[in-house]
mmCIF file of C-alpha atoms and ligand atoms in Angstrom:
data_model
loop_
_atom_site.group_PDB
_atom_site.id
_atom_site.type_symbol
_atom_site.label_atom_id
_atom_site.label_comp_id
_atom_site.label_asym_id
_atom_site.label_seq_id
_atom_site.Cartn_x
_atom_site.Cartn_y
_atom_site.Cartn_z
ATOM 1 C CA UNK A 1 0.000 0.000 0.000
ATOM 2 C CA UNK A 2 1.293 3.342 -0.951
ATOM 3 C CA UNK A 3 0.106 6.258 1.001
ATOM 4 C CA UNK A 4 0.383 8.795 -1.372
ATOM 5 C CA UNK A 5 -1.983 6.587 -3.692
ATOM 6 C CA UNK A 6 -3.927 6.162 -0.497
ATOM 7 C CA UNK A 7 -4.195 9.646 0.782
ATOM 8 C CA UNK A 8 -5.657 10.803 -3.206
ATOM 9 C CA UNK A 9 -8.282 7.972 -2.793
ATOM 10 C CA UNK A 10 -9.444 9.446 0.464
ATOM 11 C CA UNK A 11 -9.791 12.471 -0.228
ATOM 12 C CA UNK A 12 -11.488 11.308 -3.746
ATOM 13 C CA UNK A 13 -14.176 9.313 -1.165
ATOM 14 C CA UNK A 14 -13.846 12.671 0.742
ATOM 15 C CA UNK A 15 -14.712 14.781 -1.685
ATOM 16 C CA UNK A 16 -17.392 12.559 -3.364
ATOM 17 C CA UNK A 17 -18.970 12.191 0.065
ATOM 18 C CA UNK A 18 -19.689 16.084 0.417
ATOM 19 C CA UNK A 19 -21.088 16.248 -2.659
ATOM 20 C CA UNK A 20 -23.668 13.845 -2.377
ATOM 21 C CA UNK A 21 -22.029 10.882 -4.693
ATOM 22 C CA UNK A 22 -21.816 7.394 -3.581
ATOM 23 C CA UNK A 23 -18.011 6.189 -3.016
ATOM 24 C CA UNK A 24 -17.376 3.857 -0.058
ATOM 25 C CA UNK A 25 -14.425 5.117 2.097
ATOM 26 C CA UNK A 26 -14.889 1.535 3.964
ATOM 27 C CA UNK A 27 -15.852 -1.531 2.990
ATOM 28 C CA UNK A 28 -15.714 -4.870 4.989
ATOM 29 C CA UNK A 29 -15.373 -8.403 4.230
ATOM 30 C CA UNK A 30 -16.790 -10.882 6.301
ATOM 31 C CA UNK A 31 -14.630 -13.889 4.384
ATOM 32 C CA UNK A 32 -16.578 -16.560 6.180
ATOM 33 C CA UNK A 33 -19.240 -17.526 8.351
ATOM 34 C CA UNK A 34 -16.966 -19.744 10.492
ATOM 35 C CA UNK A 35 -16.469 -19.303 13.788
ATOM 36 C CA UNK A 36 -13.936 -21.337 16.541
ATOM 37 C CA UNK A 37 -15.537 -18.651 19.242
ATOM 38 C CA UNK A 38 -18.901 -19.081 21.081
ATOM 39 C CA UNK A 39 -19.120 -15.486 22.216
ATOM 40 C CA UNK A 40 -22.334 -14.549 24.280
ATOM 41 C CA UNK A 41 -23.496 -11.812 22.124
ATOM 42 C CA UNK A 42 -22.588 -13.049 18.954
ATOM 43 C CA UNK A 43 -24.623 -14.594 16.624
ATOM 44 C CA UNK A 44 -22.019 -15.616 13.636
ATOM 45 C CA UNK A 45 -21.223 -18.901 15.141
ATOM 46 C CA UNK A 46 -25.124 -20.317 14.932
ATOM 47 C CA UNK A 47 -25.257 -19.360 11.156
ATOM 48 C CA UNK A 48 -25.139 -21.913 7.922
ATOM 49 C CA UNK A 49 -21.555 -22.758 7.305
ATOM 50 C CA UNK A 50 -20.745 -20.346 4.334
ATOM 51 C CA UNK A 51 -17.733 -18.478 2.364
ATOM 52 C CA UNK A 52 -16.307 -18.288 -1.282
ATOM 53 C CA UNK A 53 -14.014 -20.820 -2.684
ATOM 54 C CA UNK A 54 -10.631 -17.967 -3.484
ATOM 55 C CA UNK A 55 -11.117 -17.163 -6.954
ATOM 56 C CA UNK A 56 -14.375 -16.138 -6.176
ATOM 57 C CA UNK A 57 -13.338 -14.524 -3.274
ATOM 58 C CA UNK A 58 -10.635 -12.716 -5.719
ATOM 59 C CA UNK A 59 -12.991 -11.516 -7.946
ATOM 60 C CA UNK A 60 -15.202 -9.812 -5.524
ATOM 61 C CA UNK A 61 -12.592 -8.029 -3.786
ATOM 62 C CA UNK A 62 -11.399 -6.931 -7.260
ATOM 63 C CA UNK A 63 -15.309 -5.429 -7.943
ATOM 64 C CA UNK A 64 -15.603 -3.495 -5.111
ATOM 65 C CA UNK A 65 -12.008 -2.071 -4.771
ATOM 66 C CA UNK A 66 -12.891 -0.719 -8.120
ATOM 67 C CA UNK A 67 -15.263 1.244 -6.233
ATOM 68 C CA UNK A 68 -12.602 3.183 -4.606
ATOM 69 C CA UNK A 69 -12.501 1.772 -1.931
ATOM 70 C CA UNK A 70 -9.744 2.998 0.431
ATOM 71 C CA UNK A 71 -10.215 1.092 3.924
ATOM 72 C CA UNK A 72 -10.493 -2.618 3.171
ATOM 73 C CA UNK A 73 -11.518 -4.697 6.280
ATOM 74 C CA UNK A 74 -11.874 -8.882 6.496
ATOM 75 C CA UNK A 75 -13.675 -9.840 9.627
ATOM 76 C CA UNK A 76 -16.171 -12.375 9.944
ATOM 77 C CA UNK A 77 -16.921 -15.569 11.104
ATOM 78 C CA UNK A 78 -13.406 -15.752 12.236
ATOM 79 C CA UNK A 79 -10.768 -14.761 8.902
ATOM 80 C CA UNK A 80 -7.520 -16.682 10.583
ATOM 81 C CA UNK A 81 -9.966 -19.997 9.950
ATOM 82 C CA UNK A 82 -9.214 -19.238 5.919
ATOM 83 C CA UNK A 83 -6.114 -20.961 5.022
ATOM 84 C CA UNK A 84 -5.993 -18.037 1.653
ATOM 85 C CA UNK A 85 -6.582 -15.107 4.086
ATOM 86 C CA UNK A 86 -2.945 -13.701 2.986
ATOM 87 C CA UNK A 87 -3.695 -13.749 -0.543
ATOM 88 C CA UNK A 88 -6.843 -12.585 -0.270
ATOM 89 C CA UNK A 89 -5.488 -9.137 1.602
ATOM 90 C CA UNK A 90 -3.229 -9.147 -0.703
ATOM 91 C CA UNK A 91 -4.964 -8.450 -3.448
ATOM 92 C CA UNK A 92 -7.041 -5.451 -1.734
ATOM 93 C CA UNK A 93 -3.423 -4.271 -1.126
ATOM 94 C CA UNK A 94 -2.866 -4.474 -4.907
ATOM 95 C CA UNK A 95 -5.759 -2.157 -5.299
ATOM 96 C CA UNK A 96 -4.022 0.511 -2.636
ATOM 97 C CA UNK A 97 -6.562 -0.014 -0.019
ATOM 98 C CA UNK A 98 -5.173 0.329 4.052
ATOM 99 C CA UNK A 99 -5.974 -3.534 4.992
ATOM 100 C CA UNK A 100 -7.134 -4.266 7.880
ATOM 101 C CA UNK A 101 -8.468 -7.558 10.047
ATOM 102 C CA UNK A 102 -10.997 -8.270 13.101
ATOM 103 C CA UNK A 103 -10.039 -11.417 15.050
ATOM 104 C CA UNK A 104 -10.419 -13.109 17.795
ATOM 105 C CA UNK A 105 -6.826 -13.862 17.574
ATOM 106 C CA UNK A 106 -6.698 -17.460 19.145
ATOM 107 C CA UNK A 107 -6.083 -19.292 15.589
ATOM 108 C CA UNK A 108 -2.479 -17.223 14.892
ATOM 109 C CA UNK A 109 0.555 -19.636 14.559
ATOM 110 C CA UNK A 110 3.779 -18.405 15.272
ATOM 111 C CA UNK A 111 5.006 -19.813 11.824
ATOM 112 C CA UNK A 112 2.085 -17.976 9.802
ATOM 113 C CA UNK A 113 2.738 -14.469 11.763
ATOM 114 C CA UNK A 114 4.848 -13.584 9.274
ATOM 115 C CA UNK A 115 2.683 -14.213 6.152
ATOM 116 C CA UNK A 116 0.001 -12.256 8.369
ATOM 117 C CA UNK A 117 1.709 -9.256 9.196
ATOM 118 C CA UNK A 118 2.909 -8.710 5.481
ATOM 119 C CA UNK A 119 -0.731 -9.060 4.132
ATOM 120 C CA UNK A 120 -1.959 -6.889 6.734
ATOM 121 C CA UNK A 121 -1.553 -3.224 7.601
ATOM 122 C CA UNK A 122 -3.834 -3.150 10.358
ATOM 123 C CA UNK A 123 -5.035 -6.182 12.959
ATOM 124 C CA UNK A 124 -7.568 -5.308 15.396
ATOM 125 C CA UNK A 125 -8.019 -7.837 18.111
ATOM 126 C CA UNK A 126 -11.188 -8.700 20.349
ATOM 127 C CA UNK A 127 -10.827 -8.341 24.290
ATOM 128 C CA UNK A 128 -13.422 -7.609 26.319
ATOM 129 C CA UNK A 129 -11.940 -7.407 29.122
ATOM 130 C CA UNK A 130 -9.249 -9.216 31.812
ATOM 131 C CA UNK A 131 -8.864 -12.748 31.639
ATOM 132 C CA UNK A 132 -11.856 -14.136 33.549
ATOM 133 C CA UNK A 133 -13.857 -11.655 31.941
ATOM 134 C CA UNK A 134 -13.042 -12.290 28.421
ATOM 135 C CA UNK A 135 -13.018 -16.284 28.408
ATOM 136 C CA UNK A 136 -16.340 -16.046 30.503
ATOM 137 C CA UNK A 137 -17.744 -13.747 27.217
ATOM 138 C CA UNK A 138 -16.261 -15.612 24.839
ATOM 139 C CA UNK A 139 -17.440 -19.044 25.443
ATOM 140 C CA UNK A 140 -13.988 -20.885 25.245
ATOM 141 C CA UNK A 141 -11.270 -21.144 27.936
ATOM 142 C CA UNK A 142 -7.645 -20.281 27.092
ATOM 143 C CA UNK A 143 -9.215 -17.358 24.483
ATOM 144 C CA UNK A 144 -7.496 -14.367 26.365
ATOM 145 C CA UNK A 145 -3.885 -15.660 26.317
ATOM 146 C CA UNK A 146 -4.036 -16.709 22.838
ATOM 147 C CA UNK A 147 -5.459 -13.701 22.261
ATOM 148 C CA UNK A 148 -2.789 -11.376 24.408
ATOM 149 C CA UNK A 149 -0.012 -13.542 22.524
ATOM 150 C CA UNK A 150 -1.475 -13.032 18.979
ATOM 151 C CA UNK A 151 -1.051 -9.054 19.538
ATOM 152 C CA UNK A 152 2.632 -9.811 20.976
ATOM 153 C CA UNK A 153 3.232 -11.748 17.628
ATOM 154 C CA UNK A 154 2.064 -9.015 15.505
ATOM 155 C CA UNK A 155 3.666 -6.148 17.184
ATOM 156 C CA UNK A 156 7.280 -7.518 16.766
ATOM 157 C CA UNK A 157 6.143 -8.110 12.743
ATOM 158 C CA UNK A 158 5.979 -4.660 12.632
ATOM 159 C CA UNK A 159 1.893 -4.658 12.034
ATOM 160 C CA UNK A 160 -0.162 -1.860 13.842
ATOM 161 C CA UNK A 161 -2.519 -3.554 16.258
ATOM 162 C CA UNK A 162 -5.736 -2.031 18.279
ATOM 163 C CA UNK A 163 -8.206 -4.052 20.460
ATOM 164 C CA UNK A 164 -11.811 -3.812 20.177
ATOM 165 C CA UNK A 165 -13.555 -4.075 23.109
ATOM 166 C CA UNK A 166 -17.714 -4.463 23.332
ATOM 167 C CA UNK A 167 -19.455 -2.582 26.181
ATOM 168 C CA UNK A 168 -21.218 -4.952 27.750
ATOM 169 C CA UNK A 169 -23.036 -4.885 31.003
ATOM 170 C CA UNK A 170 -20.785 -7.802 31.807
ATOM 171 C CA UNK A 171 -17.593 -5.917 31.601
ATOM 172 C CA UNK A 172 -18.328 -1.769 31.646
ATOM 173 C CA UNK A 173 -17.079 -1.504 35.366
ATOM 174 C CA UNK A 174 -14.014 -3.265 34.449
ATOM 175 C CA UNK A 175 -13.298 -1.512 30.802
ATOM 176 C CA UNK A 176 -11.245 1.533 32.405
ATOM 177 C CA UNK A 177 -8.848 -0.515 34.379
ATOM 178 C CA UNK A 178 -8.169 -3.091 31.535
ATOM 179 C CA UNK A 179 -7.927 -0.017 29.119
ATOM 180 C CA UNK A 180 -5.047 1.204 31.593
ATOM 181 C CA UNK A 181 -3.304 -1.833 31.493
ATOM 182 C CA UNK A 182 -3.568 -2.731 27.311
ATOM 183 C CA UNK A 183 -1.950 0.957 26.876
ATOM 184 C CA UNK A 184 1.294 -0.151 27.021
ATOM 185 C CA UNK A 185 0.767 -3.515 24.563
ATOM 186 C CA UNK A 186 -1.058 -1.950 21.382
ATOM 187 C CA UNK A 187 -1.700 1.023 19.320
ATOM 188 C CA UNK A 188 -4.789 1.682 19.927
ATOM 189 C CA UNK A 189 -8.618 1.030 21.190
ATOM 190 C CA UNK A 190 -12.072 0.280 20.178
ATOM 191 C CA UNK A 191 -14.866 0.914 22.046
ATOM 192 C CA UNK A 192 -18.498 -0.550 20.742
ATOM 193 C CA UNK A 193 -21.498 -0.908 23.031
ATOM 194 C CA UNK A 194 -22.907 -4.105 22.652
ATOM 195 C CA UNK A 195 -25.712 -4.784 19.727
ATOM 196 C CA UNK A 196 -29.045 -4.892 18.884
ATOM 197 C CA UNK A 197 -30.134 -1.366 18.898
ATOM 198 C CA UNK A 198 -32.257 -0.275 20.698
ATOM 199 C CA UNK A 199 -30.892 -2.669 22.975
ATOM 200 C CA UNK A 200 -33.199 -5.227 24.779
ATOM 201 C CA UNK A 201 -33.136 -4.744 28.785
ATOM 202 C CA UNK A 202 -30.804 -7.559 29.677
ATOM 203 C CA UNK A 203 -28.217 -5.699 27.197
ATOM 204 C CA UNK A 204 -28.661 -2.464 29.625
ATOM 205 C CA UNK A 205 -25.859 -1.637 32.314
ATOM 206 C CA UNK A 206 -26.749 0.626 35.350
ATOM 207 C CA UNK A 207 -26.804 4.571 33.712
ATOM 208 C CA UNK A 208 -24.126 5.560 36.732
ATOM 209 C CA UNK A 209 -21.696 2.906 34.615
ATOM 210 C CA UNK A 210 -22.591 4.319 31.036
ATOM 211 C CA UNK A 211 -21.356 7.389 32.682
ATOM 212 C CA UNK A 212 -18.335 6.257 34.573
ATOM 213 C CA UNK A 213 -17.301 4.836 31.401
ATOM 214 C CA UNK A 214 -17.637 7.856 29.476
ATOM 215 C CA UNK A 215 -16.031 10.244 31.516
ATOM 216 C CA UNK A 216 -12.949 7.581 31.388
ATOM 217 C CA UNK A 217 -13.319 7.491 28.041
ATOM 218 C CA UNK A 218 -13.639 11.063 27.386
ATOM 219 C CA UNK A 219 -10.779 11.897 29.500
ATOM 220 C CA UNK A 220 -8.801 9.170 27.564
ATOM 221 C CA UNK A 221 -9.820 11.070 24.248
ATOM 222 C CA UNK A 222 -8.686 14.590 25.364
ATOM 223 C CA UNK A 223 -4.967 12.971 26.660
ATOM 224 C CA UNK A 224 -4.468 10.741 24.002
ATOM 225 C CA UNK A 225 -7.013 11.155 20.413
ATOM 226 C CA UNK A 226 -4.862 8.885 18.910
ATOM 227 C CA UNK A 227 -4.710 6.146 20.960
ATOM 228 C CA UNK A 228 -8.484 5.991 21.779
ATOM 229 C CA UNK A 229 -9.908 5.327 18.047
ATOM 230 C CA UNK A 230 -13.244 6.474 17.569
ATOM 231 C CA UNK A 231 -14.791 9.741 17.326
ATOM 232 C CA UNK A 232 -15.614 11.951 20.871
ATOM 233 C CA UNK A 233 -18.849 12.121 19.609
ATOM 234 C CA UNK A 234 -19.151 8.834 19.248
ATOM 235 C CA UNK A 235 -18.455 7.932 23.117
ATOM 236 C CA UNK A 236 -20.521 11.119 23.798
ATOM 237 C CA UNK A 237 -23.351 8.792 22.596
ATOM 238 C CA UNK A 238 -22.894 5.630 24.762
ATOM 239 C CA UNK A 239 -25.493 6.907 27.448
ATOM 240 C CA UNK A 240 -27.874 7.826 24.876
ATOM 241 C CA UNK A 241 -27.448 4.490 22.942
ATOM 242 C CA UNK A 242 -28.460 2.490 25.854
ATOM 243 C CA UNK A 243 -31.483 4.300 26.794
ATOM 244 C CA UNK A 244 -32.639 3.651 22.893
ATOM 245 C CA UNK A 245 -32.344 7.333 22.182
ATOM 246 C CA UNK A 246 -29.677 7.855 19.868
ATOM 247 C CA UNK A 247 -30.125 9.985 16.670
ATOM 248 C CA UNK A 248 -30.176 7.922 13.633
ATOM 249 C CA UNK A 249 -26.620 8.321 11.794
ATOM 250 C CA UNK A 250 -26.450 6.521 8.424
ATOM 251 C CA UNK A 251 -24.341 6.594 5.224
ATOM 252 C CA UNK A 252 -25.116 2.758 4.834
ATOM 253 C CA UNK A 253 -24.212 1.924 0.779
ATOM 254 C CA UNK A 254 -22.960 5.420 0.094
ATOM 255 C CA UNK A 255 -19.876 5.507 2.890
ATOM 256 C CA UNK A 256 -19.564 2.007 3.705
ATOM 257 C CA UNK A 257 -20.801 -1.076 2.233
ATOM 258 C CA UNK A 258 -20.220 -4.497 3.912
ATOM 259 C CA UNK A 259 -19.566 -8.463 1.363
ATOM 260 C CA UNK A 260 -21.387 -11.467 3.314
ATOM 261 C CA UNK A 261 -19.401 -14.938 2.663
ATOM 262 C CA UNK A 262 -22.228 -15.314 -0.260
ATOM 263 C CA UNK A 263 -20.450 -12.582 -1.957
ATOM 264 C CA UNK A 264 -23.285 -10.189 -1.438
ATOM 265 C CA UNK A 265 -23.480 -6.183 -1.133
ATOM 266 C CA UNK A 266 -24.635 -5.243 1.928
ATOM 267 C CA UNK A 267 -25.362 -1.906 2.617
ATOM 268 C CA UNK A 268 -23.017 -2.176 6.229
ATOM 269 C CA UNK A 269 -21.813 -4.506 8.265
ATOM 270 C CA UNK A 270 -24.472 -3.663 10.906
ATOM 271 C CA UNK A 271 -27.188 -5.568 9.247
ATOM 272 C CA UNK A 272 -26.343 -8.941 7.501
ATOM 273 C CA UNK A 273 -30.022 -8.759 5.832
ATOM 274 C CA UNK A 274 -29.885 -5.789 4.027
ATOM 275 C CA UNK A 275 -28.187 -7.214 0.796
ATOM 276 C CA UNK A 276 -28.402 -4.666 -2.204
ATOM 277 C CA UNK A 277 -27.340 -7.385 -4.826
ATOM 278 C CA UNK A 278 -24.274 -9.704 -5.801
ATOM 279 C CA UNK A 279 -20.917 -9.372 -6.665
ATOM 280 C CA UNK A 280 -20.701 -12.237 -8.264
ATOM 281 C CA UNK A 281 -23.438 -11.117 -10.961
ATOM 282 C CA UNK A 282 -23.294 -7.872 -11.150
ATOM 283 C CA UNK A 283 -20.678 -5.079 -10.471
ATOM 284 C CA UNK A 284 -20.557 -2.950 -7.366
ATOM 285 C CA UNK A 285 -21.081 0.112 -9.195
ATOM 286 C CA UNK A 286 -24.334 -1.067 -11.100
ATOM 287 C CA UNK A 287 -25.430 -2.511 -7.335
ATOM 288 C CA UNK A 288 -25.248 0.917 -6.079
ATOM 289 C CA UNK A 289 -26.964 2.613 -8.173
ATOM 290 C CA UNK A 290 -30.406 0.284 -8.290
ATOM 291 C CA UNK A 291 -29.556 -1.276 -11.372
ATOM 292 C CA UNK A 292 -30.227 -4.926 -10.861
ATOM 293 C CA UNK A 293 -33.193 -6.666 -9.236
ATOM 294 C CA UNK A 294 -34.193 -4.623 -5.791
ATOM 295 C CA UNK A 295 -37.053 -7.354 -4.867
ATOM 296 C CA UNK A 296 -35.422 -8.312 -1.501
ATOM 297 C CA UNK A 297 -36.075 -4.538 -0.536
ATOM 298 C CA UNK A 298 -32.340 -3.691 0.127
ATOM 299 C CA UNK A 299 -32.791 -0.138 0.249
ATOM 300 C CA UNK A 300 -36.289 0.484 1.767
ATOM 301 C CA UNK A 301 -34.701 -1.921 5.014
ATOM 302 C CA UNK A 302 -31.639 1.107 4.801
ATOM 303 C CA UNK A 303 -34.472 3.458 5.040
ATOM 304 C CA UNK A 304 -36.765 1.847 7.826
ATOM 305 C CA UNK A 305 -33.644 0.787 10.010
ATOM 306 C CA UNK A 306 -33.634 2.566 13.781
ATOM 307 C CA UNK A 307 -29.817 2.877 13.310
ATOM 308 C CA UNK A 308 -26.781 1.377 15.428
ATOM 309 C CA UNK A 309 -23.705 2.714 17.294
ATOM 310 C CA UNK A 310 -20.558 1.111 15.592
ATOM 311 C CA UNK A 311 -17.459 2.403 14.725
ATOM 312 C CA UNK A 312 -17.402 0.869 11.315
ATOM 313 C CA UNK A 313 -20.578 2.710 10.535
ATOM 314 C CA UNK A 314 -21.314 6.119 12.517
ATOM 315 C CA UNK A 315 -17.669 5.896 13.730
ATOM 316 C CA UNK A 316 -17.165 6.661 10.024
ATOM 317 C CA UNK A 317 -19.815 8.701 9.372
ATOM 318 C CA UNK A 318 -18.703 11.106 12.045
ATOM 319 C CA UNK A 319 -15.568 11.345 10.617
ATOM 320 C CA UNK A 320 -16.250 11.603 7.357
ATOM 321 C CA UNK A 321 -18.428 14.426 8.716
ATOM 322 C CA UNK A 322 -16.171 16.390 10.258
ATOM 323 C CA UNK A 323 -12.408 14.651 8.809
ATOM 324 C CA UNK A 324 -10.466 17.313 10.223
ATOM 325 C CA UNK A 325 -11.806 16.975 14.146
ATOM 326 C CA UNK A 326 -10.272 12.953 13.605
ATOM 327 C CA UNK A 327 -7.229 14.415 11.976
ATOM 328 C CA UNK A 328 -4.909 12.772 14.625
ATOM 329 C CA UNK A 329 -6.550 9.528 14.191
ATOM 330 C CA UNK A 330 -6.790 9.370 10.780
ATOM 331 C CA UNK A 331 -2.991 10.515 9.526
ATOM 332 C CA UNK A 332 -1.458 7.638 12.583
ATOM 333 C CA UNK A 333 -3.531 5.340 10.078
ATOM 334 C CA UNK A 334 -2.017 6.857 6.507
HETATM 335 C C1 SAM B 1 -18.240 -10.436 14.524
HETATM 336 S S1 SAM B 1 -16.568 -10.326 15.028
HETATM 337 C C2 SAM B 1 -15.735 -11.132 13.710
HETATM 338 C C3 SAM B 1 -14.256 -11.110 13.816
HETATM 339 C C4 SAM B 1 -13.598 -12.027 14.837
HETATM 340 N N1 SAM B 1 -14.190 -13.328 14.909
HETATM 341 C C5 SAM B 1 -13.523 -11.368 16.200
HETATM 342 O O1 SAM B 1 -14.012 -11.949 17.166
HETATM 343 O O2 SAM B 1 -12.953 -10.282 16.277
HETATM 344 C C6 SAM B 1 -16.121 -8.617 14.755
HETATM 345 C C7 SAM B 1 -16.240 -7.751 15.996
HETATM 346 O O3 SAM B 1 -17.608 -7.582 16.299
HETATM 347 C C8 SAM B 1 -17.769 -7.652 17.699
HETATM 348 N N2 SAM B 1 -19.155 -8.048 17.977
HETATM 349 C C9 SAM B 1 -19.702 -9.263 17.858
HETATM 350 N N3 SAM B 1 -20.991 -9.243 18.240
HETATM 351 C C10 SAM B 1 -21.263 -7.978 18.612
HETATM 352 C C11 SAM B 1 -22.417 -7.317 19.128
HETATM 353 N N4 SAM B 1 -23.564 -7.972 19.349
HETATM 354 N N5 SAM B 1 -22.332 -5.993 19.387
HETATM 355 C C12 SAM B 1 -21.180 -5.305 19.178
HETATM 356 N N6 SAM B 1 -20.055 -5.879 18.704
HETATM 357 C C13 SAM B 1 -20.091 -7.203 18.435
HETATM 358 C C14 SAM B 1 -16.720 -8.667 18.128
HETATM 359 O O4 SAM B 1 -16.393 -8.562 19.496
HETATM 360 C C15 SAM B 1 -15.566 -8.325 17.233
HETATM 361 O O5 SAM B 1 -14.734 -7.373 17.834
#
């Protein structure tokens, strides 16, 4: 990835965004339906085993890099279970995109770090929390160390590596002291509260712990933007997220767009029913603009959804919105 070529395509997006044109900034790839994880508020790991055999894989990175694409993300299911993970980064790197990953970490061998940490510019890791707390959430014993050691691995590759951490009411009163003690380990954090929105009750912590949290996590913001990667704004909305009040933020197919293992468009990654059309049939391009069949109601669901709070969707939206308010964030990443 070259960051001059980079920077241009960003500020392309940038530029297209303001003036009311669709071009994804962000796109993720959830490579596979696969999961080795059985995490409490998760749902991946119940679904129909599903993912594209590589060329096909190939081919539908290649349609919507040609997008423009400039923040290419493979999540999942769990990636590290593809064997052709590498290659398939690879090629968004061919395209100039920054590449990223979400894992859970636990499936990195020391003899594949390497491989990894070329293919990848970015790995963001899942921990919710201290050891008890994140093997509790997570379903499996033994997920936190693997997890801890993947991020060790990485680092001395040379690859930039965040954690991503899910506000939970099973782990908010802990989040500031583990956040404390990652600091020194990675290059930055991810905060999400935990989904469905509006949230059901049994997804709701205490309001004095929303706020706890996000006076930490404001503080954190003001001392170090960089480090703490998501928009003040978007923190400023955890109390309002849980009491089912936040305002509806959405750039869903126009800023982001989100590939399901079936090779389909979604609009984001928030909702894994909202496919637009596929990539297999039909190019990106003609997909976003209504040109193939609409009959599963892609974009009518965009426009009846009550919204989320995720930093792959309003986290971009808000910066995308105001670009040079996340200026810190975003140049660590070019
Ligand atoms: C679906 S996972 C897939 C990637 C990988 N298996 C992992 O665990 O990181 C991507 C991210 O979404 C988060 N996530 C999963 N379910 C969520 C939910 N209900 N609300 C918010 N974040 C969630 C995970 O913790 C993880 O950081």
């Amino acid at each position: 990835m070259r960051a001059d070529k980079l920077a241009f395509k960003v500020f392309k997006n940038f530029v297209a965004f303001k003036t009311g044109k669709s071009s994804p900034l962000f796109a993720s790839y959830n490579v596979t339906s696969r999961c080795n994880m059985r995490c409490a508020y998760c749902g991946w790991w119940k679904m129909e085993k599903l993912e594209l055999p590589t060329d096909k894989a190939l081919s539908v990175i290649d349609n919507v890099c040609s997008l423009g694409v400039s923040f290419f993300d493979f999540s999942g299911g769990e990636p590290l279970l593809r064997r052709d993970l590498a290659t398939l980064a690879k090629r968004a790197s061919f395209h100039n995109c920054l590449v990223s990953m979400n894992t859970n970490g636990t499936l990195l061998k020391k003899e594949d770090a390497p491989k990894i940490a070329d293919a990848f510019d970015i790995v963001v890791v899942s921990l919710d929390g201290p050891r008890e707390y994140h093997d509790k959430i997570r379903g499996v014993a033994g997920t936190f160390q693997k997890a801890v050691e993947a991020v060790k691995m990485l680092k001395s590759h040379g690859v930039k590596v965040g954690v991503n951490s899910v506000v939970s009411p099973w782990n908010i009163e802990i989040l500031p002291k583990f956040v404390e003690e990652i600091r020194s380990i990675v290059d930055f954090v991810q905060v999400q509260p935990v989904h469905p929105y509006p949230p059901p009750p049994e997804n709701k912590p205490p309001t004095e712990k929303v706020l706890a949290l996000q006076e930490y996590l404001l503080n954190l913001k003001r001392e170090a933007p960089g480090f703490l990667a998501v928009p003040t704004e978007f923190i400023q909305g955890f109390r309002l997220f849980f009491n089912g009040k936040t305002p509806k933020i959405c750039d869903a197919g126009r800023l982001y767009v989100a590939i399901d293992p079936a090779g389909n468009l979604l609009a984001c990654a928030a909702r894994g029913d909202i496919a637009l059309g596929n990539l297999l049939e039909n190019s990106g391009e003609e997909i976003l603009l209504g040109k193939v069949d609409s009959s599963q109601g892609g974009w009518v669901k965009v426009a009846s959804c009550k919204g989320c709070w995720l930093e792959c969707t309003v986290g971009v939206s808000m910066t995308a919105r105001k670009p040079f308010k996340e200026a810190v964030y975003m140049a660590r990443l070019l």
